[in-house]
XYZ file of N, CA, C and O in Angstrom:
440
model
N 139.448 41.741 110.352
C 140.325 42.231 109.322
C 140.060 43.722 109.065
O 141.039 44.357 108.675
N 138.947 44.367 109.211
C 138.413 45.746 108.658
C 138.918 46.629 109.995
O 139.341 47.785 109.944
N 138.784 45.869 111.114
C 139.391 46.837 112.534
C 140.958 46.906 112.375
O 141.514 47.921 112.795
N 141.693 45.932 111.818
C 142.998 45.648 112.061
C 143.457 46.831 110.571
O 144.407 47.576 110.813
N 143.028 46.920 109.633
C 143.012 47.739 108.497
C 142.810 49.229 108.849
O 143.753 49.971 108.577
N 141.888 49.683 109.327
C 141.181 50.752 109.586
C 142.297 51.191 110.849
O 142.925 52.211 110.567
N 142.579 50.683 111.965
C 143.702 50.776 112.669
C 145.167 51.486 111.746
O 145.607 52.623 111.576
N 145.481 50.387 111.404
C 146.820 50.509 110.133
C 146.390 52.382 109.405
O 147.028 53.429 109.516
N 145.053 52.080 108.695
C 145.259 53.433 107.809
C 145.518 54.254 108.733
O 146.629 54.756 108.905
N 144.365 54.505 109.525
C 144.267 55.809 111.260
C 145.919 55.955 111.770
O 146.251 56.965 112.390
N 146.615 55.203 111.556
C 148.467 55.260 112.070
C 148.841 55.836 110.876
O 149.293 56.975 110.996
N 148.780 55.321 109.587
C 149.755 56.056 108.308
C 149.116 57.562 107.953
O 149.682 58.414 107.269
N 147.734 57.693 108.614
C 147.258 58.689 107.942
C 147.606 59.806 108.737
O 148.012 60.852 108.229
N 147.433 59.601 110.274
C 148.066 60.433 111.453
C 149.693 61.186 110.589
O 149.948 62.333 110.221
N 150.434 59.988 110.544
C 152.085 60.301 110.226
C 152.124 60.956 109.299
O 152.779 61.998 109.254
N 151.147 60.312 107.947
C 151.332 61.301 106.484
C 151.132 62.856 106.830
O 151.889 63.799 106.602
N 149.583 62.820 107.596
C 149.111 64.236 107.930
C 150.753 65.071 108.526
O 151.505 65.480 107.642
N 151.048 65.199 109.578
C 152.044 65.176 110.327
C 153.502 65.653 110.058
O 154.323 66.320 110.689
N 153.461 64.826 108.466
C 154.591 65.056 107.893
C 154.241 66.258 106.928
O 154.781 67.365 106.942
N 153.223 65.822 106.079
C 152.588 67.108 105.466
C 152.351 68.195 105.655
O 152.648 69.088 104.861
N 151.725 68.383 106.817
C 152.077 69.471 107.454
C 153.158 70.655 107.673
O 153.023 71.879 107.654
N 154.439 69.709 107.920
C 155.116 70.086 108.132
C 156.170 70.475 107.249
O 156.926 71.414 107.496
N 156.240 69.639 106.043
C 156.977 69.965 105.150
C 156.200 71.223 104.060
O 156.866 71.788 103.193
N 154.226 71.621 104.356
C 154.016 72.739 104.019
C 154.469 73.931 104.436
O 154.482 74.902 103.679
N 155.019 74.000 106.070
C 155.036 75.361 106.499
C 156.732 75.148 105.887
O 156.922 75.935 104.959
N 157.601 74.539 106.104
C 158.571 74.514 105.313
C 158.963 75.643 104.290
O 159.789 76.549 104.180
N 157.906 75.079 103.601
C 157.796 74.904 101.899
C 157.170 76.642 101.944
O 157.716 77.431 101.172
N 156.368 77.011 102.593
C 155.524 78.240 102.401
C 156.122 79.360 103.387
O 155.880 80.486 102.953
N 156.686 79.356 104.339
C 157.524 80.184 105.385
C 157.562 81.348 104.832
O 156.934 82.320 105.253
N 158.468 81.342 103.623
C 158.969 82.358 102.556
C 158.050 83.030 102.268
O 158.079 84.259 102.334
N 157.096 82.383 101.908
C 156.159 82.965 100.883
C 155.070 83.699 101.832
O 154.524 84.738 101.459
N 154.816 83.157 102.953
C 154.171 84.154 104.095
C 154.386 85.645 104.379
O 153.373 86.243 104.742
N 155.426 86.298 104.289
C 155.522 87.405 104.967
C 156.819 87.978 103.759
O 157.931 87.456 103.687
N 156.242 89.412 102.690
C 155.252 89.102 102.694
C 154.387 88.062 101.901
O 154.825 87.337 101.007
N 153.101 88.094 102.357
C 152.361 87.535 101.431
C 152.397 87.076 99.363
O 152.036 87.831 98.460
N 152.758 86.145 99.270
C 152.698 86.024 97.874
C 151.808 84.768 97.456
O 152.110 83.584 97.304
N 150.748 85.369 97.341
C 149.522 84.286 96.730
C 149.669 83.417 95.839
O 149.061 82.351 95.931
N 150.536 83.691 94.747
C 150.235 82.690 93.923
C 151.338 82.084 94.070
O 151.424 81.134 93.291
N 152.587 82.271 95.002
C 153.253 80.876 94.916
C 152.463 80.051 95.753
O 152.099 78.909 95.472
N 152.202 80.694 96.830
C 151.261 79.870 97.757
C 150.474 79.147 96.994
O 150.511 77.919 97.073
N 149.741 79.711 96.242
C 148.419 78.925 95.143
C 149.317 77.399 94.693
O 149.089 76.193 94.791
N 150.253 78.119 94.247
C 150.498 76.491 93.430
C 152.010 75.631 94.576
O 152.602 74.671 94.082
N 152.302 75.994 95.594
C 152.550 75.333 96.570
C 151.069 74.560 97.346
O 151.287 73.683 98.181
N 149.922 74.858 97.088
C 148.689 74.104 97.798
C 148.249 73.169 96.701
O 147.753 72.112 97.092
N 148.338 73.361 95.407
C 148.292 72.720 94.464
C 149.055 71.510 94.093
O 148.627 70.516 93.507
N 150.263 71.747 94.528
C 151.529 71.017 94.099
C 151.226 70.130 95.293
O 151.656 69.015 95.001
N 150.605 70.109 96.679
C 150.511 68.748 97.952
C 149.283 68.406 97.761
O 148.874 67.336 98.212
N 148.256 69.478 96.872
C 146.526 68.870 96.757
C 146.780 67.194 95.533
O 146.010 66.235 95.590
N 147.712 67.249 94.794
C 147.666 66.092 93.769
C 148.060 65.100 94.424
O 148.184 64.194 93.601
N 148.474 64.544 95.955
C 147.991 63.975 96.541
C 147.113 62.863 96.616
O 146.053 63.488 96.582
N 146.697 61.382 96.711
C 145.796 61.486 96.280
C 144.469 61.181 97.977
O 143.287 60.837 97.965
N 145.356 61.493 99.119
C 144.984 61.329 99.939
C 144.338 62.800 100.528
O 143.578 62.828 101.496
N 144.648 63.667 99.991
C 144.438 65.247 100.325
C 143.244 65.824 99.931
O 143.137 66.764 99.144
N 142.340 65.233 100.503
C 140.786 66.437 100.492
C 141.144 67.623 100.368
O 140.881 68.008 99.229
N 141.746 68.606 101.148
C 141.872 69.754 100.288
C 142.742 70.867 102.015
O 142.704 70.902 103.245
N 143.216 71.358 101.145
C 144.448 72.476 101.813
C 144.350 73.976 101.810
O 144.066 74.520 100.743
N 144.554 74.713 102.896
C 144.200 76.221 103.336
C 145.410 76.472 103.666
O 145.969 75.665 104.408
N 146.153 77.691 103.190
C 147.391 78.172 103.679
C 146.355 79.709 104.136
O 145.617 80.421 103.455
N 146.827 79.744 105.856
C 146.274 81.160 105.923
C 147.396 82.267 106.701
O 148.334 81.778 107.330
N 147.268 83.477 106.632
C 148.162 84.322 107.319
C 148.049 84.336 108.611
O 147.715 83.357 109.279
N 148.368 85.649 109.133
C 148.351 85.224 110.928
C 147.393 85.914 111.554
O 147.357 86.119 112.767
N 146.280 86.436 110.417
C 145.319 86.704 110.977
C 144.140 85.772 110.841
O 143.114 86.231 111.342
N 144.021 84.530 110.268
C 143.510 83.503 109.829
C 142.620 84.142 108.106
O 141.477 83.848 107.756
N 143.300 84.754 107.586
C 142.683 84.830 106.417
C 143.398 83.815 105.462
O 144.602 83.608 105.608
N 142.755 83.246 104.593
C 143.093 82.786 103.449
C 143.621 83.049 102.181
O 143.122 83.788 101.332
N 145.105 82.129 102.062
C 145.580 83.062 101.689
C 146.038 82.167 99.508
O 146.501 82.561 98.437
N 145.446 80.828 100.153
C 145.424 79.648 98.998
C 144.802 78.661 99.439
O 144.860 78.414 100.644
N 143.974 77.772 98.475
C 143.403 76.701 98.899
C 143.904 75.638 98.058
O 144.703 75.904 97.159
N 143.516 74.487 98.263
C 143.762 73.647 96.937
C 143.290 72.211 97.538
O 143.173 71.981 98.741
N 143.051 71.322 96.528
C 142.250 69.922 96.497
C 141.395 69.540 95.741
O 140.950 70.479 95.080
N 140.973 68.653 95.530
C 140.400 68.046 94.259
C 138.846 67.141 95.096
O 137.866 66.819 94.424
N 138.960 66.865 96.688
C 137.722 66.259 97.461
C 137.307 66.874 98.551
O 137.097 66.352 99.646
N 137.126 68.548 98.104
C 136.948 69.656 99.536
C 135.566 69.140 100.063
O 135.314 69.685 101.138
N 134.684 68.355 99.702
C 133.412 67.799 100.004
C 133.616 66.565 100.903
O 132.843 66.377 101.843
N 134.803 65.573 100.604
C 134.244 64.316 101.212
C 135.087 65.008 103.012
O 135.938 65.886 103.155
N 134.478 64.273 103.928
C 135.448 64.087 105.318
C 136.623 63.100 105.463
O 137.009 62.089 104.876
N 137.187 64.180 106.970
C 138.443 63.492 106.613
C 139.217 63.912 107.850
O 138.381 64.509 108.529
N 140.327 63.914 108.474
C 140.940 64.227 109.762
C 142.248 65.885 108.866
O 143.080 66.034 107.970
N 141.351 66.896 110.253
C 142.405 68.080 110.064
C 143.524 67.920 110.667
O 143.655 67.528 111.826
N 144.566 68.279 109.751
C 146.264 68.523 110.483
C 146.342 70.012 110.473
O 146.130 70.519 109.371
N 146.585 70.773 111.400
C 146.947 71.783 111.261
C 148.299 72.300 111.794
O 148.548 71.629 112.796
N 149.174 73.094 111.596
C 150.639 73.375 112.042
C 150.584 75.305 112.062
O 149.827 75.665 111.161
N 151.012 76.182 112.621
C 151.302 77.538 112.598
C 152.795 77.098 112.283
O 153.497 76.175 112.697
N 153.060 78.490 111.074
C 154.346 78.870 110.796
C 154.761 79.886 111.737
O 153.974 80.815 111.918
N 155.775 79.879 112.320
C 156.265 80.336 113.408
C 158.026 80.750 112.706
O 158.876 79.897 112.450
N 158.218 82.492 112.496
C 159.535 82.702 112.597
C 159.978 84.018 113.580
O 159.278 85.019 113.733
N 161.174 83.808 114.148
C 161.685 84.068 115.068
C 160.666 84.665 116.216
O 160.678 85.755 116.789
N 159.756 83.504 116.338
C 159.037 83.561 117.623
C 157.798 84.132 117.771
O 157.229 84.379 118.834
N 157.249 84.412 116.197
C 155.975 85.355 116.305
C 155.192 83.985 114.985
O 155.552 83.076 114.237
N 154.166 84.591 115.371
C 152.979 82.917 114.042
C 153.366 84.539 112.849
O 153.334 85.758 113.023
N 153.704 83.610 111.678
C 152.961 84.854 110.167
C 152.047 83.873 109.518
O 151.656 84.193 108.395
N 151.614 82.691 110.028
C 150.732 82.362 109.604
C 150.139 80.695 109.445
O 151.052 79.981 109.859
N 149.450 80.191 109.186
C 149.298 78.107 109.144
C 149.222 77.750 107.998
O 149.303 78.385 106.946
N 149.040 76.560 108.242
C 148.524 75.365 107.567
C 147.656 74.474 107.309
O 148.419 73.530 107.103
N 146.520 74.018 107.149
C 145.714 73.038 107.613
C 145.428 72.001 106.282
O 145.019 72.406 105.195
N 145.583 71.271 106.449
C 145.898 69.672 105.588
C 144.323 69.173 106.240
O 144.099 69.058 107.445
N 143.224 68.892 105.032
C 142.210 67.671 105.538
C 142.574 65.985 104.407
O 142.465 65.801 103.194
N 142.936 65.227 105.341
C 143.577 64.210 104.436
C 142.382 62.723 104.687
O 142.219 62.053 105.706
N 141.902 62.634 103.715
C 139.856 61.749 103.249
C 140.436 60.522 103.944
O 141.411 59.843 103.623
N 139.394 60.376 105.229
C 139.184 58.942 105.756
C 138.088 58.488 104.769
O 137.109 59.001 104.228
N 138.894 56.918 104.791
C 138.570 56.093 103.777
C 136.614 55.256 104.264
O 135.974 55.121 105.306
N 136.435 54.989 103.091
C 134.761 54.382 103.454
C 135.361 53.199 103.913
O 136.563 52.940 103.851
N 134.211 52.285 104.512
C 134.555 50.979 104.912
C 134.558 50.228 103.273
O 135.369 49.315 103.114
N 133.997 50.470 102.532
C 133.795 50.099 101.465
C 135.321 49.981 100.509
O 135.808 49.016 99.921
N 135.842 51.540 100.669
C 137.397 51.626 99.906
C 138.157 50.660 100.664
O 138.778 49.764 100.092
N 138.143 50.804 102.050
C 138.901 50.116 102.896
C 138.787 48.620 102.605
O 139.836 47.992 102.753
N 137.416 47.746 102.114
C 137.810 46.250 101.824
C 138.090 46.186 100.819
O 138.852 45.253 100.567
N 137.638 47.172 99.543
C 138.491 47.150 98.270
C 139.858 47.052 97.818
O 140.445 46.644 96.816
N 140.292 47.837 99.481
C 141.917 47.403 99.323
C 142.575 46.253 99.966
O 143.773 46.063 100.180
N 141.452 45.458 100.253
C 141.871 44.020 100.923
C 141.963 42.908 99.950
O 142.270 41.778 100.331
């Protein structure tokens, strides 16, 4: 039951990541170039409440940081990362760490 579970999350968590991702560079494109920090700030804020989201880095295209946000930047967890890409040049990424679950949470939810 804990392999067949742990399976299941490792598939929804892949897709969530995936999607998240993607609907950040979306969401932040604009706000990349130029640079505007604090929408960024509370665009990393606004996907960190989450409650699957260890914690989120929007960086430019030189890999600086440009917002963070999350509420479990400590526990581990699988990176998604995506580059924002417009008309053919990076201005900058994304990286989503979204908390693999303990075996422990995992039978709690059984």
């Amino acid at each position: 039951m804990v392999l067949a579970t742990t399976h299941q999350l490792n598939e929804n968590r892949t897709n969530q990541g995936q999607l998240m991702t993607s609907q950040l560079v979306t969401d932040s494109i604009v706000e990349l170039q130029p640079a505007n920090t604090v929408s960024l700030a509370l665009l990393a804020n606004r996907y960190a409440t989450n409650p699957s989201v260890a914690s989120i880095r929007i960086l430019d295209a030189n890999k600086q940081v440009l917002a963070t946000g999350g509420l479990a930047k400590t526990r581990q967890g699988e990176v998604f990362s995506r580059d924002a890409i417009v008309n053919d040049k990076k201005v900058g990424s994304v990286e989503i760490v979204l908390i693999q679950p303990s075996i422990g949470e995992i039978l709690r939810t059984q």
